[in-house]
PDB file of C-alpha atoms in Angstrom:
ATOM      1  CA  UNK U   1     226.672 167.143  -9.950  1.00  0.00           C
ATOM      2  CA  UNK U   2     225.567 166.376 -13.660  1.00  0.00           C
ATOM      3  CA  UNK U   3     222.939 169.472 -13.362  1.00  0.00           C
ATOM      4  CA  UNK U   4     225.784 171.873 -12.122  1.00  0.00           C
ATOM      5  CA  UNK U   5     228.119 170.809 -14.901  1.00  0.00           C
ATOM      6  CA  UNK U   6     225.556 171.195 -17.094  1.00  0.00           C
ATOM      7  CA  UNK U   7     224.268 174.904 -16.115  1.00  0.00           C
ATOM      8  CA  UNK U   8     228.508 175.697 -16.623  1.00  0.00           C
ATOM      9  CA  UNK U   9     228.608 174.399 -20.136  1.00  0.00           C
ATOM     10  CA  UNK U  10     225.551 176.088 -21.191  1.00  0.00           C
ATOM     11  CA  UNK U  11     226.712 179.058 -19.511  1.00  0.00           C
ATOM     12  CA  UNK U  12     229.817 178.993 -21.651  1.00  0.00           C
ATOM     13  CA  UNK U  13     228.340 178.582 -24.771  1.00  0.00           C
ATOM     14  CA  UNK U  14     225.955 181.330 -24.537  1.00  0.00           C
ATOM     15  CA  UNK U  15     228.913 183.696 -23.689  1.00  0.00           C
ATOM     16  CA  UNK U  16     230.316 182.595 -26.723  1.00  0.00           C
ATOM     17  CA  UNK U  17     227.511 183.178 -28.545  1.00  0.00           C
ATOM     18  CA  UNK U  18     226.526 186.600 -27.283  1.00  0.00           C
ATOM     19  CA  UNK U  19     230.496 187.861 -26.400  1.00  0.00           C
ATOM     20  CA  UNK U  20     231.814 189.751 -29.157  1.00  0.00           C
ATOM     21  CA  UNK U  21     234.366 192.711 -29.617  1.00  0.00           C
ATOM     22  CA  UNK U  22     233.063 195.888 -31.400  1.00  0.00           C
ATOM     23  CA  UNK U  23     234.075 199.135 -32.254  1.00  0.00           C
ATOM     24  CA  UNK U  24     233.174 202.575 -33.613  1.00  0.00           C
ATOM     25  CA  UNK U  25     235.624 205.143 -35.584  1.00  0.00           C
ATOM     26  CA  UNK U  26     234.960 208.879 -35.692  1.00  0.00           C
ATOM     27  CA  UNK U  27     237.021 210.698 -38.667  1.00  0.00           C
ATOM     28  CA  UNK U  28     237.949 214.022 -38.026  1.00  0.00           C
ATOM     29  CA  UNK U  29     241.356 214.775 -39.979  1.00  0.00           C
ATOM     30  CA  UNK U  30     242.216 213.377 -43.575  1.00  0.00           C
ATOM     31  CA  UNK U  31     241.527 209.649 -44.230  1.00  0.00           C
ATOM     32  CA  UNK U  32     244.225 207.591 -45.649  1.00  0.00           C
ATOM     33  CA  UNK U  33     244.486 204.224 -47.588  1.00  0.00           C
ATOM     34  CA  UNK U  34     243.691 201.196 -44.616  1.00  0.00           C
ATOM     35  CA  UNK U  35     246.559 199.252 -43.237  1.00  0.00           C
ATOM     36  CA  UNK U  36     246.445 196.343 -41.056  1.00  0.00           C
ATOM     37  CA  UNK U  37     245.592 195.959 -37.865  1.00  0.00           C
ATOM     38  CA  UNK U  38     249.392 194.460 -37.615  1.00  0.00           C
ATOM     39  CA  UNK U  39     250.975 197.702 -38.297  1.00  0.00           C
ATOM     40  CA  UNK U  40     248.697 199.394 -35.713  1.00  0.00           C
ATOM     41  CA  UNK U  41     250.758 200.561 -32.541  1.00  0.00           C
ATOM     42  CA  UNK U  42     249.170 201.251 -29.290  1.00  0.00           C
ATOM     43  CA  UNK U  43     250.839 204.032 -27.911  1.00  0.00           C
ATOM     44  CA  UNK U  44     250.326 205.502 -24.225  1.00  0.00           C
ATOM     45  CA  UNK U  45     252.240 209.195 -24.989  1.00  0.00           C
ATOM     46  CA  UNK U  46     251.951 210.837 -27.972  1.00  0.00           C
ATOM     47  CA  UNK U  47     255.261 209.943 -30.604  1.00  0.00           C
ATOM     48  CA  UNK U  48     257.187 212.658 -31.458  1.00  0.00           C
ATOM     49  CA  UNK U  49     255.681 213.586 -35.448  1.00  0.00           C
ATOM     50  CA  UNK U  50     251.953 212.627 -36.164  1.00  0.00           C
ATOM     51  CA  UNK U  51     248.934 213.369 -37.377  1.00  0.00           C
ATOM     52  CA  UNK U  52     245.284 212.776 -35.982  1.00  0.00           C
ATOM     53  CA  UNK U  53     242.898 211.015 -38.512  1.00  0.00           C
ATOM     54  CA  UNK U  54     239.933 210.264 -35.935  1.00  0.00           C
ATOM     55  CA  UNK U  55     238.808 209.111 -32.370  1.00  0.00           C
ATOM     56  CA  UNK U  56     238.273 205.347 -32.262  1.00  0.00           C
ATOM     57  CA  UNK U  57     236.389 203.610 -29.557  1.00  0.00           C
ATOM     58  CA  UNK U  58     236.237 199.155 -28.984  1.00  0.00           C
ATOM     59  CA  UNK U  59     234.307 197.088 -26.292  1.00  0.00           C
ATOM     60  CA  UNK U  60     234.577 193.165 -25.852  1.00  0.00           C
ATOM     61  CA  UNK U  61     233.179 190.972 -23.316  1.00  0.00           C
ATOM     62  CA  UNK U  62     234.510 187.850 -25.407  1.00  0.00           C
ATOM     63  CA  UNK U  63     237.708 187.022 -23.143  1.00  0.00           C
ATOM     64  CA  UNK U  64     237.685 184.252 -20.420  1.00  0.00           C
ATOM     65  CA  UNK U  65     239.097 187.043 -17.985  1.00  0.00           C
ATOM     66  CA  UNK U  66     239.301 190.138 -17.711  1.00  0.00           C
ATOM     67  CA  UNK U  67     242.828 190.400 -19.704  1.00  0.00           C
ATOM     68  CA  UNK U  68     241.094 188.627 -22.281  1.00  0.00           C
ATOM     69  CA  UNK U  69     238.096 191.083 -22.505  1.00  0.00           C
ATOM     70  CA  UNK U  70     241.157 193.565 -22.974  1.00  0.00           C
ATOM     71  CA  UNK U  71     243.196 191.392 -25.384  1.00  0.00           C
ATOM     72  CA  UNK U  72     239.751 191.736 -27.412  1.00  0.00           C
ATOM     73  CA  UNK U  73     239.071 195.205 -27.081  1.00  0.00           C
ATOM     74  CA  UNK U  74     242.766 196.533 -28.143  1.00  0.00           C
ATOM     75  CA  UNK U  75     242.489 193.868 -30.931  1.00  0.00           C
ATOM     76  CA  UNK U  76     239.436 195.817 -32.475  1.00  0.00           C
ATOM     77  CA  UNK U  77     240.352 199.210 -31.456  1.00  0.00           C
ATOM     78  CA  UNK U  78     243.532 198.210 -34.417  1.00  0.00           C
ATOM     79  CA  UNK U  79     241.169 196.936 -36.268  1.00  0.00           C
ATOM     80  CA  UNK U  80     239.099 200.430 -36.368  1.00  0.00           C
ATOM     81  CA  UNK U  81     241.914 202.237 -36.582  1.00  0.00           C
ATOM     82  CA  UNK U  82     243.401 200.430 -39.397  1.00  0.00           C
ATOM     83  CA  UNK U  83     240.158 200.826 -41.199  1.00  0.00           C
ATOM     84  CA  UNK U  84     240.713 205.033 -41.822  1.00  0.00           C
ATOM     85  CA  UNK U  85     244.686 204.572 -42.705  1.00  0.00           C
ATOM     86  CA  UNK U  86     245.915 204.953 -38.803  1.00  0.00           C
ATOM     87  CA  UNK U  87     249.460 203.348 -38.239  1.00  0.00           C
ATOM     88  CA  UNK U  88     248.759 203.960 -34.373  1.00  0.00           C
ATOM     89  CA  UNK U  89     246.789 204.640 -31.432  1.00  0.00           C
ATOM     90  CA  UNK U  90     246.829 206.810 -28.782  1.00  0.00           C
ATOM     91  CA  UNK U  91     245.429 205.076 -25.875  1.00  0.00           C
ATOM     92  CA  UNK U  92     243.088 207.607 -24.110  1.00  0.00           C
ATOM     93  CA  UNK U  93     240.743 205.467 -21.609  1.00  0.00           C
ATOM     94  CA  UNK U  94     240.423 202.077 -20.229  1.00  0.00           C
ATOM     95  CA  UNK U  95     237.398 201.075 -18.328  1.00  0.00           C
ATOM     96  CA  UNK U  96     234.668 198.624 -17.659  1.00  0.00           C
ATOM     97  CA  UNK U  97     230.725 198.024 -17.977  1.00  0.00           C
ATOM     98  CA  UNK U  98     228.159 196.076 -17.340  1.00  0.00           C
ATOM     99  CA  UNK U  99     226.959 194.526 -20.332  1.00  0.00           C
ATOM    100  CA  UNK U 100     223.958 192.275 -18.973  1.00  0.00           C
ATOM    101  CA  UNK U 101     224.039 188.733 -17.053  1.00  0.00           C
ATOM    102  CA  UNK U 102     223.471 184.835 -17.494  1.00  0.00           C
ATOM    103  CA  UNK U 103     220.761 183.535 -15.543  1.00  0.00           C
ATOM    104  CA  UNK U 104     221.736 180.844 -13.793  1.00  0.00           C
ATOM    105  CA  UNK U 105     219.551 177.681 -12.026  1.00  0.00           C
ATOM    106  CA  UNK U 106     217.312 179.201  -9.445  1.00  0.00           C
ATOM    107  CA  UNK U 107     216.994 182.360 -10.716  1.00  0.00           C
ATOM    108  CA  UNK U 108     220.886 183.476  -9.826  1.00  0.00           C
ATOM    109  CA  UNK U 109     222.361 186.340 -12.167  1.00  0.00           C
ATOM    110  CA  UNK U 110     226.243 185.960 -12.969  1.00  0.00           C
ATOM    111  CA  UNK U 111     227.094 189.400 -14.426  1.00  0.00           C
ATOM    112  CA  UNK U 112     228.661 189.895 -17.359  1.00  0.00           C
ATOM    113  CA  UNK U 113     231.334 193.004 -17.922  1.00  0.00           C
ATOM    114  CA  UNK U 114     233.010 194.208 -20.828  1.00  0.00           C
ATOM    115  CA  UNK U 115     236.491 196.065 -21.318  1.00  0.00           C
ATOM    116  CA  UNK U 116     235.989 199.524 -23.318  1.00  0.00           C
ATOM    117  CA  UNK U 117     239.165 201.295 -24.901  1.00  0.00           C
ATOM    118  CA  UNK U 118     239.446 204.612 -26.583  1.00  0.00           C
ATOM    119  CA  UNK U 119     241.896 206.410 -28.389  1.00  0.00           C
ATOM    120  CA  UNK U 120     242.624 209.068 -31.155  1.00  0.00           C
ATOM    121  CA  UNK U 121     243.704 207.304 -34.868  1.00  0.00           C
ATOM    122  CA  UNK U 122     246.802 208.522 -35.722  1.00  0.00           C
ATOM    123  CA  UNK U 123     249.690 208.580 -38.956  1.00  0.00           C
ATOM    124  CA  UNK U 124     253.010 208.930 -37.325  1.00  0.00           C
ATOM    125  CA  UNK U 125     254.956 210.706 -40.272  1.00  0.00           C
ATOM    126  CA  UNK U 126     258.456 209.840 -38.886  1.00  0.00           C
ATOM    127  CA  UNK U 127     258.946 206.600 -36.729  1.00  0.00           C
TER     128      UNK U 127
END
């Protein structure tokens, strides 16, 4: 029982030492001044007036579940976007992938999977 508890909380800590959210941001229109991540709004249709700064792209495999592995990724897709001057996101993709596995006592594997978002950086001129 000890040895089983033991392979768990070792399992846990590596994830939290190898899980983390990141993100890449492609500009293709005119940069602006960076906002916060805060004023970031995911949107899933495109608002009426805006303008496209870049494509931005996140992946996290830092979240207990698999919401949380999305709670990550939309966190840093903001976070990219907010970088170039975006005030929003327009969600384009949601998917998953295999980012490696854990090995576990006796050779086991536990997968590990990650959430990856994409989206196009935008300014809404008129909210």
């Amino acid at each position: 029982m000890k040895t089983t508890i033991y392979s768990i909380l070792i399992v846990f800590f590596l994830s939290l030492i190898v899980s983390c959210a990141s993100g890449t941001t492609l500009v293709t229109g005119t940069q602006r001044e960076a906002t916060t991540e805060e004023s970031v709004v995911i949107y899933t249709e495109p608002p009426a007036n805006y303008e496209v700064i870049g494509i931005v792209t996140a992946s996290s495999d830092a979240g207990m579940t698999e919401q949380g592995d999305l709670n990550y990724a939309i966190a840093e897709l903001k976070r990219q976007a907010a970088k170039i001057g975006a005030n929003g996101v327009i969600l384009e993709s949601v998917g998953t992938s295999n980012s490696g596995g854990v090995i576990m006592n006796y050779g086991i594997i536990v997968p590990v999977t990650a959430k990856n978002v994409s989206g196009k950086a935008i300014y809404v001129t008129d909210k």
